[in-house]
PDB file of C-alpha atoms in Angstrom:
ATOM      1  CA  MET Y  10      56.467 107.354 111.527  1.00 49.00           C
ATOM      2  CA  ASN Y  11      59.682 107.055 114.157  1.00 51.00           C
ATOM      3  CA  ASN Y  12      58.004 103.907 115.114  1.00 54.00           C
ATOM      4  CA  ARG Y  13      58.103 102.102 111.525  1.00 55.00           C
ATOM      5  CA  GLN Y  14      61.573 103.234 111.243  1.00 53.00           C
ATOM      6  CA  ASP Y  15      62.737 102.039 114.486  1.00 52.00           C
ATOM      7  CA  THR Y  16      61.272  98.564 113.703  1.00 56.00           C
ATOM      8  CA  ASN Y  17      62.675  98.317 110.120  1.00 67.00           C
ATOM      9  CA  ILE Y  18      66.149  98.803 111.633  1.00 70.00           C
ATOM     10  CA  ALA Y  19      65.557  96.150 114.491  1.00 68.00           C
ATOM     11  CA  GLY Y  20      64.472  94.182 111.924  1.00 67.00           C
ATOM     12  CA  GLU Y  21      67.403  94.919 109.579  1.00 65.00           C
ATOM     13  CA  LEU Y  22      69.497  94.447 112.491  1.00 65.00           C
ATOM     14  CA  ALA Y  23      68.116  90.641 113.367  1.00 71.00           C
ATOM     15  CA  LEU Y  24      68.750  90.217 110.239  1.00 66.00           C
ATOM     16  CA  LEU Y  25      72.431  90.877 110.159  1.00 59.00           C
ATOM     17  CA  VAL Y  26      72.849  88.883 113.027  1.00 62.00           C
ATOM     18  CA  VAL Y  27      71.356  85.878 111.605  1.00 63.00           C
ATOM     19  CA  LEU Y  28      73.648  86.313 108.532  1.00 61.00           C
ATOM     20  CA  ALA Y  29      76.800  86.807 110.535  1.00 59.00           C
ATOM     21  CA  ALA Y  30      75.756  83.535 112.547  1.00 62.00           C
ATOM     22  CA  LEU Y  31      75.298  81.627 109.646  1.00 64.00           C
ATOM     23  CA  TRP Y  32      78.483  82.760 107.504  1.00 63.00           C
ATOM     24  CA  GLY Y  33      80.334  82.163 110.820  1.00 64.00           C
ATOM     25  CA  GLY Y  34      78.735  78.767 111.275  1.00 77.00           C
ATOM     26  CA  SER Y  35      79.582  77.550 107.737  1.00 87.00           C
ATOM     27  CA  TYR Y  36      83.627  77.205 108.454  1.00 88.00           C
ATOM     28  CA  THR Y  37      82.579  75.202 111.334  1.00 89.00           C
ATOM     29  CA  PHE Y  38      80.226  72.803 109.317  1.00 92.00           C
ATOM     30  CA  ILE Y  39      82.715  72.521 107.061  1.00 94.00           C
ATOM     31  CA  LYS Y  40      85.461  71.400 109.221  1.00 93.00           C
ATOM     32  CA  LEU Y  41      83.022  68.940 110.277  1.00 93.00           C
ATOM     33  CA  GLY Y  42      82.336  67.963 106.937  1.00 95.00           C
ATOM     34  CA  VAL Y  43      85.280  67.148 105.486  1.00 95.00           C
ATOM     35  CA  ALA Y  44      86.681  64.974 108.344  1.00 93.00           C
ATOM     36  CA  THR Y  45      85.244  62.246 106.255  1.00 95.00           C
ATOM     37  CA  ILE Y  46      84.096  63.633 103.158  1.00 96.00           C
ATOM     38  CA  PRO Y  47      86.863  64.722 100.799  1.00 96.00           C
ATOM     39  CA  PRO Y  48      86.904  68.299  99.569  1.00 96.00           C
ATOM     40  CA  ILE Y  49      85.412  68.492  95.881  1.00 96.00           C
ATOM     41  CA  THR Y  50      82.781  65.943  96.989  1.00 96.00           C
ATOM     42  CA  LEU Y  51      81.901  68.074  99.793  1.00 96.00           C
ATOM     43  CA  ILE Y  52      81.353  70.907  97.474  1.00 96.00           C
ATOM     44  CA  ALA Y  53      79.934  68.634  94.633  1.00 96.00           C
ATOM     45  CA  ALA Y  54      76.847  67.856  97.164  1.00 96.00           C
ATOM     46  CA  ARG Y  55      76.571  71.566  98.863  1.00 94.00           C
ATOM     47  CA  THR Y  56      76.462  72.939  95.566  1.00 96.00           C
ATOM     48  CA  THR Y  57      73.795  70.753  93.867  1.00 96.00           C
ATOM     49  CA  ILE Y  58      71.462  70.488  97.273  1.00 95.00           C
ATOM     50  CA  ALA Y  59      71.576  74.683  97.626  1.00 93.00           C
ATOM     51  CA  GLY Y  60      71.445  75.086  93.878  1.00 94.00           C
ATOM     52  CA  LEU Y  61      68.002  72.738  93.987  1.00 95.00           C
ATOM     53  CA  LEU Y  62      66.656  74.699  97.082  1.00 95.00           C
ATOM     54  CA  LEU Y  63      66.993  77.762  95.025  1.00 93.00           C
ATOM     55  CA  LEU Y  64      65.378  76.247  92.106  1.00 94.00           C
ATOM     56  CA  ALA Y  65      62.603  75.341  94.005  1.00 95.00           C
ATOM     57  CA  VAL Y  66      61.802  78.688  95.994  1.00 94.00           C
ATOM     58  CA  MET Y  67      61.987  80.660  92.547  1.00 93.00           C
ATOM     59  CA  TRP Y  68      59.386  78.026  91.322  1.00 93.00           C
ATOM     60  CA  ALA Y  69      57.534  78.735  94.432  1.00 93.00           C
ATOM     61  CA  ARG Y  70      57.946  82.637  93.735  1.00 92.00           C
ATOM     62  CA  GLY Y  71      56.804  82.307  90.107  1.00 91.00           C
ATOM     63  CA  ILE Y  72      60.739  83.437  88.975  1.00 90.00           C
ATOM     64  CA  SER Y  73      62.139  81.643  85.804  1.00 90.00           C
ATOM     65  CA  MET Y  74      65.440  80.754  85.138  1.00 91.00           C
ATOM     66  CA  PRO Y  75      67.261  82.750  82.038  1.00 90.00           C
ATOM     67  CA  ARG Y  76      67.505  80.802  78.627  1.00 89.00           C
ATOM     68  CA  ASP Y  77      69.929  82.556  77.271  1.00 90.00           C
ATOM     69  CA  ALA Y  78      73.572  80.844  76.702  1.00 92.00           C
ATOM     70  CA  ALA Y  79      75.150  83.986  77.210  1.00 92.00           C
ATOM     71  CA  ILE Y  80      73.660  84.528  80.639  1.00 93.00           C
ATOM     72  CA  TRP Y  81      74.499  80.725  81.605  1.00 94.00           C
ATOM     73  CA  ARG Y  82      78.408  81.663  80.369  1.00 94.00           C
ATOM     74  CA  ARG Y  83      78.326  84.225  82.785  1.00 94.00           C
ATOM     75  CA  PHE Y  84      76.881  82.077  85.361  1.00 95.00           C
ATOM     76  CA  ALA Y  85      79.552  79.738  84.636  1.00 95.00           C
ATOM     77  CA  PHE Y  86      82.394  82.195  85.520  1.00 96.00           C
ATOM     78  CA  GLN Y  87      80.844  83.222  88.530  1.00 95.00           C
ATOM     79  CA  ALA Y  88      80.467  79.644  89.730  1.00 96.00           C
ATOM     80  CA  VAL Y  89      83.915  79.653  89.362  1.00 95.00           C
ATOM     81  CA  LEU Y  90      84.929  82.606  91.111  1.00 94.00           C
ATOM     82  CA  ASN Y  91      82.396  81.816  94.069  1.00 93.00           C
ATOM     83  CA  SER Y  92      81.928  78.401  94.095  1.00 93.00           C
ATOM     84  CA  VAL Y  93      84.315  75.834  92.543  1.00 96.00           C
ATOM     85  CA  ILE Y  94      87.287  77.278  93.348  1.00 96.00           C
ATOM     86  CA  PRO Y  95      87.097  79.406  96.754  1.00 95.00           C
ATOM     87  CA  TRP Y  96      84.539  76.660  98.124  1.00 95.00           C
ATOM     88  CA  THR Y  97      86.899  73.242  97.249  1.00 96.00           C
ATOM     89  CA  LEU Y  98      90.228  75.626  98.537  1.00 95.00           C
ATOM     90  CA  ILE Y  99      88.666  76.393 101.701  1.00 95.00           C
ATOM     91  CA  ALA Y 100      87.148  72.767 102.616  1.00 95.00           C
ATOM     92  CA  TRP Y 101      90.897  71.399 101.641  1.00 95.00           C
ATOM     93  CA  GLY Y 102      92.554  74.070 103.643  1.00 93.00           C
ATOM     94  CA  GLU Y 103      90.112  72.881 106.455  1.00 93.00           C
ATOM     95  CA  ARG Y 104      91.543  69.901 106.802  1.00 92.00           C
ATOM     96  CA  HIS Y 105      94.817  71.389 108.006  1.00 88.00           C
ATOM     97  CA  VAL Y 106      93.854  74.697 109.994  1.00 87.00           C
ATOM     98  CA  ASP Y 107      91.086  75.507 112.572  1.00 86.00           C
ATOM     99  CA  ALA Y 108      87.545  76.654 111.232  1.00 85.00           C
ATOM    100  CA  ALA Y 109      88.440  79.717 113.407  1.00 81.00           C
ATOM    101  CA  LEU Y 110      91.338  80.952 111.668  1.00 81.00           C
ATOM    102  CA  ALA Y 111      89.798  79.995 108.207  1.00 85.00           C
ATOM    103  CA  THR Y 112      87.322  82.487 109.182  1.00 82.00           C
ATOM    104  CA  ILE Y 113      89.421  85.223 110.101  1.00 80.00           C
ATOM    105  CA  LEU Y 114      91.551  84.465 106.939  1.00 81.00           C
ATOM    106  CA  ASN Y 115      88.475  85.040 104.465  1.00 83.00           C
ATOM    107  CA  SER Y 116      86.829  87.907 106.279  1.00 78.00           C
ATOM    108  CA  ALA Y 117      89.750  89.589 104.227  1.00 77.00           C
ATOM    109  CA  ALA Y 118      87.517  89.385 101.276  1.00 78.00           C
ATOM    110  CA  PRO Y 119      86.271  93.246 101.644  1.00 77.00           C
ATOM    111  CA  ILE Y 120      89.785  94.151 101.838  1.00 77.00           C
ATOM    112  CA  PHE Y 121      90.707  92.636  98.495  1.00 76.00           C
ATOM    113  CA  THR Y 122      87.280  93.767  96.995  1.00 78.00           C
ATOM    114  CA  PHE Y 123      88.533  97.264  98.111  1.00 76.00           C
ATOM    115  CA  LEU Y 124      92.160  97.209  96.686  1.00 76.00           C
ATOM    116  CA  LEU Y 125      90.723  95.468  93.504  1.00 78.00           C
ATOM    117  CA  THR Y 126      88.395  98.176  93.163  1.00 76.00           C
ATOM    118  CA  ALA Y 127      91.019 100.780  93.785  1.00 72.00           C
ATOM    119  CA  VAL Y 128      93.593  99.633  91.525  1.00 71.00           C
ATOM    120  CA  VAL Y 129      91.977  97.481  88.948  1.00 67.00           C
ATOM    121  CA  THR Y 130      88.355  97.874  87.991  1.00 64.00           C
ATOM    122  CA  ARG Y 131      88.030 101.627  89.426  1.00 63.00           C
ATOM    123  CA  HIS Y 132      84.095 101.157  89.023  1.00 63.00           C
ATOM    124  CA  GLU Y 133      82.910 103.110  91.880  1.00 66.00           C
ATOM    125  CA  ALA Y 134      84.897 105.576  94.357  1.00 64.00           C
ATOM    126  CA  THR Y 135      87.178 104.010  97.023  1.00 67.00           C
ATOM    127  CA  THR Y 136      87.421 106.531 100.056  1.00 73.00           C
ATOM    128  CA  PRO Y 137      89.160 106.310 103.245  1.00 76.00           C
ATOM    129  CA  ARG Y 138      85.273 105.829 104.972  1.00 74.00           C
ATOM    130  CA  LYS Y 139      84.980 103.015 102.904  1.00 72.00           C
ATOM    131  CA  LEU Y 140      88.325 101.066 104.006  1.00 72.00           C
ATOM    132  CA  LEU Y 141      87.695 102.518 107.702  1.00 75.00           C
ATOM    133  CA  GLY Y 142      84.651 100.356 107.381  1.00 71.00           C
ATOM    134  CA  VAL Y 143      86.280  97.304 105.961  1.00 69.00           C
ATOM    135  CA  VAL Y 144      89.072  97.359 108.409  1.00 72.00           C
ATOM    136  CA  ALA Y 145      86.581  97.829 111.341  1.00 73.00           C
ATOM    137  CA  GLY Y 146      84.538  95.021 110.150  1.00 67.00           C
ATOM    138  CA  MET Y 147      87.847  92.762 110.180  1.00 66.00           C
ATOM    139  CA  ALA Y 148      88.324  93.924 114.082  1.00 70.00           C
ATOM    140  CA  GLY Y 149      84.711  93.016 114.925  1.00 64.00           C
ATOM    141  CA  ILE Y 150      85.194  89.378 113.250  1.00 61.00           C
ATOM    142  CA  LEU Y 151      88.682  89.105 114.982  1.00 62.00           C
ATOM    143  CA  LEU Y 152      87.276  90.274 118.281  1.00 63.00           C
ATOM    144  CA  ILE Y 153      84.071  87.582 118.170  1.00 55.00           C
ATOM    145  CA  VAL Y 154      86.602  84.805 117.095  1.00 54.00           C
ATOM    146  CA  GLY Y 155      89.697  85.640 119.309  1.00 56.00           C
ATOM    147  CA  VAL Y 156      93.076  86.243 118.914  1.00 55.00           C
ATOM    148  CA  ASP Y 157      93.789  82.485 120.051  1.00 56.00           C
ATOM    149  CA  ALA Y 158      92.506  81.542 116.735  1.00 53.00           C
ATOM    150  CA  PHE Y 159      96.403  82.987 115.492  1.00 56.00           C
ATOM    151  CA  HIS Y 160      98.107  80.677 117.743  1.00 59.00           C
ATOM    152  CA  ASP Y 161      98.773  78.103 115.045  1.00 58.00           C
ATOM    153  CA  ILE Y 162      99.043  80.379 112.179  1.00 59.00           C
ATOM    154  CA  GLY Y 163     102.048  79.556 109.909  1.00 56.00           C
ATOM    155  CA  SER Y 164     101.767  76.209 110.710  1.00 56.00           C
ATOM    156  CA  GLY Y 165      99.822  75.452 107.500  1.00 72.00           C
ATOM    157  CA  LEU Y 166     101.118  77.542 105.400  1.00 78.00           C
ATOM    158  CA  LEU Y 167      99.895  76.176 102.412  1.00 86.00           C
ATOM    159  CA  ALA Y 168      96.344  75.803 103.554  1.00 86.00           C
ATOM    160  CA  GLU Y 169      96.180  79.254 104.647  1.00 84.00           C
ATOM    161  CA  ALA Y 170      97.416  80.555 101.370  1.00 85.00           C
ATOM    162  CA  ALA Y 171      94.455  78.273 100.010  1.00 90.00           C
ATOM    163  CA  ILE Y 172      92.212  80.183 102.079  1.00 89.00           C
ATOM    164  CA  VAL Y 173      93.647  83.398 101.476  1.00 86.00           C
ATOM    165  CA  ALA Y 174      93.318  82.558  97.335  1.00 90.00           C
ATOM    166  CA  ALA Y 175      89.693  81.652  98.039  1.00 92.00           C
ATOM    167  CA  THR Y 176      89.236  85.162  99.515  1.00 89.00           C
ATOM    168  CA  ILE Y 177      90.700  86.829  96.322  1.00 88.00           C
ATOM    169  CA  CYS Y 178      88.040  84.941  94.468  1.00 92.00           C
ATOM    170  CA  TYR Y 179      85.169  85.967  96.632  1.00 90.00           C
ATOM    171  CA  ALA Y 180      86.448  89.491  95.845  1.00 88.00           C
ATOM    172  CA  CYS Y 181      86.231  88.961  92.215  1.00 89.00           C
ATOM    173  CA  ALA Y 182      82.823  87.148  92.419  1.00 91.00           C
ATOM    174  CA  ALA Y 183      81.558  90.461  94.276  1.00 87.00           C
ATOM    175  CA  ILE Y 184      83.042  92.761  91.620  1.00 87.00           C
ATOM    176  CA  PHE Y 185      81.898  90.592  88.617  1.00 89.00           C
ATOM    177  CA  GLY Y 186      78.193  89.750  90.255  1.00 87.00           C
ATOM    178  CA  ARG Y 187      77.790  93.524  89.384  1.00 84.00           C
ATOM    179  CA  SER Y 188      76.972  92.474  85.782  1.00 84.00           C
ATOM    180  CA  PHE Y 189      73.887  90.635  86.719  1.00 88.00           C
ATOM    181  CA  LYS Y 190      71.832  93.622  87.474  1.00 83.00           C
ATOM    182  CA  GLY Y 191      68.668  93.673  85.432  1.00 83.00           C
ATOM    183  CA  LEU Y 192      68.003  89.921  86.849  1.00 88.00           C
ATOM    184  CA  ASP Y 193      66.161  88.881  89.903  1.00 90.00           C
ATOM    185  CA  PRO Y 194      69.303  88.105  92.621  1.00 88.00           C
ATOM    186  CA  MET Y 195      67.987  84.675  92.728  1.00 92.00           C
ATOM    187  CA  ALA Y 196      68.621  83.777  89.298  1.00 93.00           C
ATOM    188  CA  PRO Y 197      72.415  84.211  89.341  1.00 93.00           C
ATOM    189  CA  ALA Y 198      72.499  82.585  92.721  1.00 93.00           C
ATOM    190  CA  ALA Y 199      71.011  79.298  91.547  1.00 94.00           C
ATOM    191  CA  GLY Y 200      72.320  79.532  88.030  1.00 94.00           C
ATOM    192  CA  SER Y 201      76.185  79.973  89.552  1.00 95.00           C
ATOM    193  CA  LEU Y 202      75.393  76.973  91.861  1.00 95.00           C
ATOM    194  CA  LEU Y 203      74.032  74.464  89.498  1.00 95.00           C
ATOM    195  CA  ALA Y 204      77.019  75.521  87.205  1.00 96.00           C
ATOM    196  CA  GLY Y 205      79.495  74.534  89.823  1.00 96.00           C
ATOM    197  CA  ALA Y 206      77.848  71.445  90.535  1.00 96.00           C
ATOM    198  CA  ALA Y 207      78.154  70.510  86.489  1.00 96.00           C
ATOM    199  CA  VAL Y 208      81.872  71.001  87.282  1.00 96.00           C
ATOM    200  CA  LEU Y 209      82.442  69.581  90.573  1.00 96.00           C
ATOM    201  CA  ILE Y 210      79.954  66.477  90.247  1.00 96.00           C
ATOM    202  CA  PRO Y 211      82.154  64.771  87.443  1.00 96.00           C
ATOM    203  CA  ALA Y 212      85.680  66.021  89.240  1.00 96.00           C
ATOM    204  CA  SER Y 213      83.944  64.386  91.979  1.00 96.00           C
ATOM    205  CA  LEU Y 214      83.095  61.293  90.463  1.00 96.00           C
ATOM    206  CA  VAL Y 215      86.921  61.187  88.815  1.00 96.00           C
ATOM    207  CA  VAL Y 216      89.351  62.048  91.770  1.00 95.00           C
ATOM    208  CA  GLU Y 217      87.310  60.995  94.997  1.00 95.00           C
ATOM    209  CA  GLN Y 218      85.344  58.157  93.682  1.00 94.00           C
ATOM    210  CA  PRO Y 219      82.220  58.940  96.302  1.00 93.00           C
ATOM    211  CA  TRP Y 220      80.474  55.733  96.139  1.00 93.00           C
ATOM    212  CA  THR Y 221      83.580  54.500  98.338  1.00 94.00           C
ATOM    213  CA  LEU Y 222      83.137  56.712 100.850  1.00 92.00           C
ATOM    214  CA  ALA Y 223      82.086  55.909 104.611  1.00 92.00           C
ATOM    215  CA  PRO Y 224      80.986  59.466 106.010  1.00 93.00           C
ATOM    216  CA  SER Y 225      80.479  59.718 109.576  1.00 94.00           C
ATOM    217  CA  GLN Y 226      76.586  61.292 110.895  1.00 93.00           C
ATOM    218  CA  SER Y 227      78.246  64.495 111.709  1.00 94.00           C
ATOM    219  CA  SER Y 228      79.738  65.106 108.690  1.00 94.00           C
ATOM    220  CA  VAL Y 229      76.665  64.302 106.523  1.00 93.00           C
ATOM    221  CA  LEU Y 230      74.519  66.553 108.919  1.00 93.00           C
ATOM    222  CA  ALA Y 231      77.230  69.600 108.377  1.00 92.00           C
ATOM    223  CA  LEU Y 232      76.896  68.741 104.575  1.00 92.00           C
ATOM    224  CA  LEU Y 233      73.199  69.500 104.897  1.00 90.00           C
ATOM    225  CA  ALA Y 234      73.340  72.449 107.151  1.00 87.00           C
ATOM    226  CA  LEU Y 235      75.940  74.024 104.710  1.00 80.00           C
TER     227      LEU Y 235
END
Protein backbone atom coordinates (compact mmCIF):
# COMPACT_ATOMS: atom_id res chain seq x y z
CA MET A 1 0.00 0.00 0.00
CA ASN A 2 2.79 2.40 0.96
CA ASN A 3 4.67 1.57 -2.22
CA ARG A 4 1.59 2.41 -4.28
CA GLN A 5 1.17 5.73 -2.46
CA ASP A 6 4.85 6.54 -2.96
CA THR A 7 4.49 5.77 -6.66
CA ASN A 8 1.43 8.01 -6.94
CA ILE A 9 3.20 10.86 -5.16
CA ALA A 10 6.27 10.48 -7.37
CA GLY A 11 4.09 10.49 -10.48
CA GLU A 12 2.21 13.58 -9.34
CA LEU A 13 5.46 15.39 -8.56
CA ALA A 14 6.82 14.48 -11.99
CA LEU A 15 3.68 15.84 -13.65
CA LEU A 16 3.98 19.00 -11.56
CA VAL A 17 7.56 19.50 -12.73
CA VAL A 18 6.51 19.01 -16.36
CA LEU A 19 3.62 21.45 -15.93
CA ALA A 20 5.90 24.05 -14.35
CA ALA A 21 8.40 23.68 -17.19
CA LEU A 22 5.68 24.08 -19.81
CA TRP A 23 4.18 27.10 -18.03
CA GLY A 24 7.52 28.84 -17.56
CA GLY A 25 8.74 27.98 -21.03
CA SER A 26 5.68 29.52 -22.67
CA TYR A 27 6.94 33.03 -21.87
CA THR A 28 10.18 32.35 -23.71
CA PHE A 29 8.24 31.02 -26.69
CA ILE A 30 6.03 34.12 -26.66
CA LYS A 31 9.13 36.32 -26.64
CA LEU A 32 10.48 34.46 -29.66
CA GLY A 33 7.11 34.52 -31.39
CA VAL A 34 6.44 38.25 -31.11
CA ALA A 35 9.86 39.03 -32.53
CA THR A 36 8.38 38.76 -36.04
CA ILE A 37 4.68 37.95 -35.48
CA PRO A 38 2.43 40.73 -34.11
CA PRO A 39 0.66 39.99 -30.81
CA ILE A 40 -2.93 39.60 -32.02
CA THR A 41 -1.93 37.35 -34.90
CA LEU A 42 0.29 35.24 -32.66
CA ILE A 43 -2.47 34.72 -30.12
CA ALA A 44 -5.12 34.15 -32.79
CA ALA A 45 -2.99 31.34 -34.19
CA ARG A 46 -2.23 30.02 -30.71
CA THR A 47 -5.88 29.80 -29.69
CA THR A 48 -6.90 28.26 -33.01
CA ILE A 49 -4.22 25.56 -32.93
CA ALA A 50 -4.80 24.74 -29.27
CA GLY A 51 -8.58 24.67 -29.65
CA LEU A 52 -8.45 22.33 -32.64
CA LEU A 53 -5.97 20.04 -30.89
CA LEU A 54 -8.25 19.79 -27.87
CA LEU A 55 -11.21 19.06 -30.13
CA ALA A 56 -9.24 16.22 -31.71
CA VAL A 57 -8.38 14.80 -28.29
CA MET A 58 -12.01 15.07 -27.20
CA TRP A 59 -13.13 13.29 -30.37
CA ALA A 60 -10.61 10.52 -29.73
CA ARG A 61 -11.92 10.16 -26.18
CA GLY A 62 -15.54 10.17 -27.30
CA ILE A 63 -16.36 13.46 -25.56
CA SER A 64 -18.80 15.77 -27.33
CA MET A 65 -18.96 19.54 -27.01
CA PRO A 66 -22.06 21.09 -25.41
CA ARG A 67 -24.58 22.59 -27.82
CA ASP A 68 -26.42 24.78 -25.35
CA ALA A 69 -26.14 28.45 -26.40
CA ALA A 70 -26.01 29.57 -22.77
CA ILE A 71 -22.95 27.42 -22.14
CA TRP A 72 -21.24 28.79 -25.23
CA ARG A 73 -21.89 32.33 -24.00
CA ARG A 74 -20.08 31.34 -20.81
CA PHE A 75 -17.28 29.86 -22.91
CA ALA A 76 -17.00 33.19 -24.73
CA PHE A 77 -16.83 35.12 -21.46
CA GLN A 78 -14.19 32.72 -20.16
CA ALA A 79 -12.27 33.22 -23.40
CA VAL A 80 -12.17 36.97 -22.84
CA LEU A 81 -10.83 36.48 -19.31
CA ASN A 82 -8.48 33.59 -19.96
CA SER A 83 -7.05 34.07 -23.44
CA VAL A 84 -8.26 36.98 -25.58
CA ILE A 85 -7.26 39.77 -23.20
CA PRO A 86 -4.46 38.25 -21.08
CA TRP A 87 -2.60 36.40 -23.84
CA THR A 88 -2.71 39.43 -26.11
CA LEU A 89 -1.54 41.74 -23.32
CA ILE A 90 1.31 39.40 -22.41
CA ALA A 91 2.37 39.03 -26.04
CA TRP A 92 2.36 42.79 -26.50
CA GLY A 93 4.14 43.32 -23.19
CA GLU A 94 6.89 40.86 -24.06
CA ARG A 95 7.82 43.02 -27.01
CA HIS A 96 9.13 45.45 -24.40
CA VAL A 97 10.16 43.35 -21.37
CA ASP A 98 12.15 40.16 -20.87
CA ALA A 99 10.42 36.81 -20.64
CA ALA A 100 11.87 36.26 -17.15
CA LEU A 101 10.23 39.42 -15.80
CA ALA A 102 6.96 38.50 -17.50
CA THR A 103 7.10 35.11 -15.78
CA ILE A 104 7.52 36.69 -12.35
CA LEU A 105 4.82 39.31 -12.89
CA ASN A 106 2.39 36.68 -14.11
CA SER A 107 3.11 34.42 -11.17
CA ALA A 108 1.11 36.88 -9.05
CA ALA A 109 -2.14 35.42 -10.42
CA PRO A 110 -2.73 33.30 -7.28
CA ILE A 111 -2.28 36.43 -5.14
CA PHE A 112 -4.99 38.25 -7.09
CA THR A 113 -7.20 35.17 -6.96
CA PHE A 114 -6.76 35.09 -3.19
CA LEU A 115 -7.55 38.80 -2.85
CA LEU A 116 -10.60 38.65 -5.14
CA THR A 117 -11.88 35.65 -3.22
CA ALA A 118 -11.33 37.36 0.13
CA VAL A 119 -12.79 40.75 -0.81
CA VAL A 120 -15.27 40.21 -3.65
CA THR A 121 -16.60 36.71 -4.28
CA ARG A 122 -16.03 35.08 -0.87
CA HIS A 123 -16.94 31.72 -2.37
CA GLU A 124 -14.50 29.89 -0.11
CA ALA A 125 -12.52 30.48 3.05
CA THR A 126 -9.30 32.47 2.67
CA THR A 127 -6.95 31.41 5.42
CA PRO A 128 -3.46 32.62 6.35
CA ARG A 129 -2.23 29.15 5.43
CA LYS A 130 -3.48 29.58 1.86
CA LEU A 131 -1.88 33.01 1.63
CA LEU A 132 1.39 31.56 2.89
CA GLY A 133 1.20 28.88 0.22
CA VAL A 134 0.67 31.47 -2.51
CA VAL A 135 3.57 33.62 -1.30
CA ALA A 136 5.82 30.57 -1.01
CA GLY A 137 4.98 29.63 -4.59
CA MET A 138 5.89 33.10 -5.84
CA ALA A 139 9.13 32.97 -3.86
CA GLY A 140 9.96 29.65 -5.48
CA ILE A 141 9.42 31.11 -8.95
CA LEU A 142 11.63 34.06 -8.05
CA LEU A 143 14.39 31.73 -6.90
CA ILE A 144 14.18 29.70 -10.11
CA VAL A 145 14.04 32.67 -12.49
CA GLY A 146 16.53 34.74 -10.50
CA VAL A 147 16.47 38.24 -9.06
CA ASP A 148 18.35 39.50 -12.12
CA ALA A 149 14.98 39.60 -13.85
CA PHE A 150 14.17 42.70 -11.79
CA HIS A 151 17.09 44.72 -13.14
CA ASP A 152 15.04 46.21 -15.95
CA ILE A 153 11.83 46.65 -13.98
CA GLY A 154 10.40 50.13 -14.43
CA SER A 155 11.97 50.61 -17.85
CA GLY A 156 8.78 49.52 -19.58
CA LEU A 157 6.06 50.49 -17.14
CA LEU A 158 3.21 50.30 -19.64
CA ALA A 159 4.23 46.81 -20.76
CA GLU A 160 4.65 45.70 -17.15
CA ALA A 161 1.21 47.10 -16.31
CA ALA A 162 -0.25 45.18 -19.26
CA ILE A 163 1.21 41.93 -17.94
CA VAL A 164 -0.12 42.63 -14.45
CA ALA A 165 -3.54 43.36 -15.97
CA ALA A 166 -3.31 39.99 -17.72
CA THR A 167 -2.56 38.41 -14.36
CA ILE A 168 -5.72 39.93 -12.89
CA CYS A 169 -7.67 38.51 -15.84
CA TYR A 170 -6.27 35.07 -15.04
CA ALA A 171 -7.44 35.45 -11.45
CA CYS A 172 -10.96 36.35 -12.60
CA ALA A 173 -10.93 33.42 -15.04
CA ALA A 174 -9.91 31.02 -12.28
CA ILE A 175 -12.89 32.10 -10.20
CA PHE A 176 -15.36 32.15 -13.10
CA GLY A 177 -14.11 28.74 -14.23
CA ARG A 178 -15.75 27.21 -11.18
CA SER A 179 -19.09 27.68 -12.93
CA PHE A 180 -18.19 24.85 -15.33
CA LYS A 181 -18.51 22.14 -12.71
CA GLY A 182 -20.32 19.17 -14.17
CA LEU A 183 -18.66 19.49 -17.57
CA ASP A 184 -15.68 17.47 -18.67
CA PRO A 185 -12.69 19.77 -18.01
CA MET A 186 -11.67 19.61 -21.66
CA ALA A 187 -15.00 21.06 -22.84
CA PRO A 188 -14.63 24.56 -21.33
CA ALA A 189 -10.93 24.56 -22.26
CA ALA A 190 -11.65 23.78 -25.91
CA GLY A 191 -14.79 25.90 -26.02
CA SER A 192 -13.12 28.99 -24.61
CA LEU A 193 -10.13 28.62 -26.94
CA LEU A 194 -12.37 28.31 -30.00
CA ALA A 195 -14.49 31.24 -28.84
CA GLY A 196 -11.30 33.24 -28.36
CA ALA A 197 -10.14 32.33 -31.85
CA ALA A 198 -13.47 33.52 -33.25
CA VAL A 199 -12.75 36.95 -31.73
CA LEU A 200 -9.04 37.15 -32.44
CA ILE A 201 -8.93 35.96 -36.06
CA PRO A 202 -11.10 38.84 -37.39
CA ALA A 203 -9.16 41.29 -35.20
CA SER A 204 -5.90 39.99 -36.62
CA LEU A 205 -7.14 40.28 -40.20
CA VAL A 206 -8.28 43.87 -39.70
CA VAL A 207 -5.52 45.22 -37.47
CA GLU A 208 -2.36 43.34 -38.45
CA GLN A 209 -3.06 41.95 -41.93
CA PRO A 210 -1.12 38.71 -41.37
CA TRP A 211 -0.83 37.94 -45.09
CA THR A 212 1.73 40.75 -45.30
CA LEU A 213 3.99 39.24 -42.63
CA ALA A 214 7.24 37.38 -43.11
CA PRO A 215 7.75 35.56 -39.80
CA SER A 216 11.10 34.01 -39.01
CA GLN A 217 11.54 30.28 -38.60
CA SER A 218 12.20 30.70 -34.87
CA SER A 219 8.94 32.63 -34.43
CA VAL A 220 6.94 29.99 -36.28
CA LEU A 221 8.52 27.18 -34.25
CA ALA A 222 7.84 29.10 -31.04
CA LEU A 223 4.19 29.50 -32.07
CA LEU A 224 3.89 25.77 -32.70
CA ALA A 225 5.50 25.06 -29.33
CA LEU A 226 2.94 27.27 -27.60
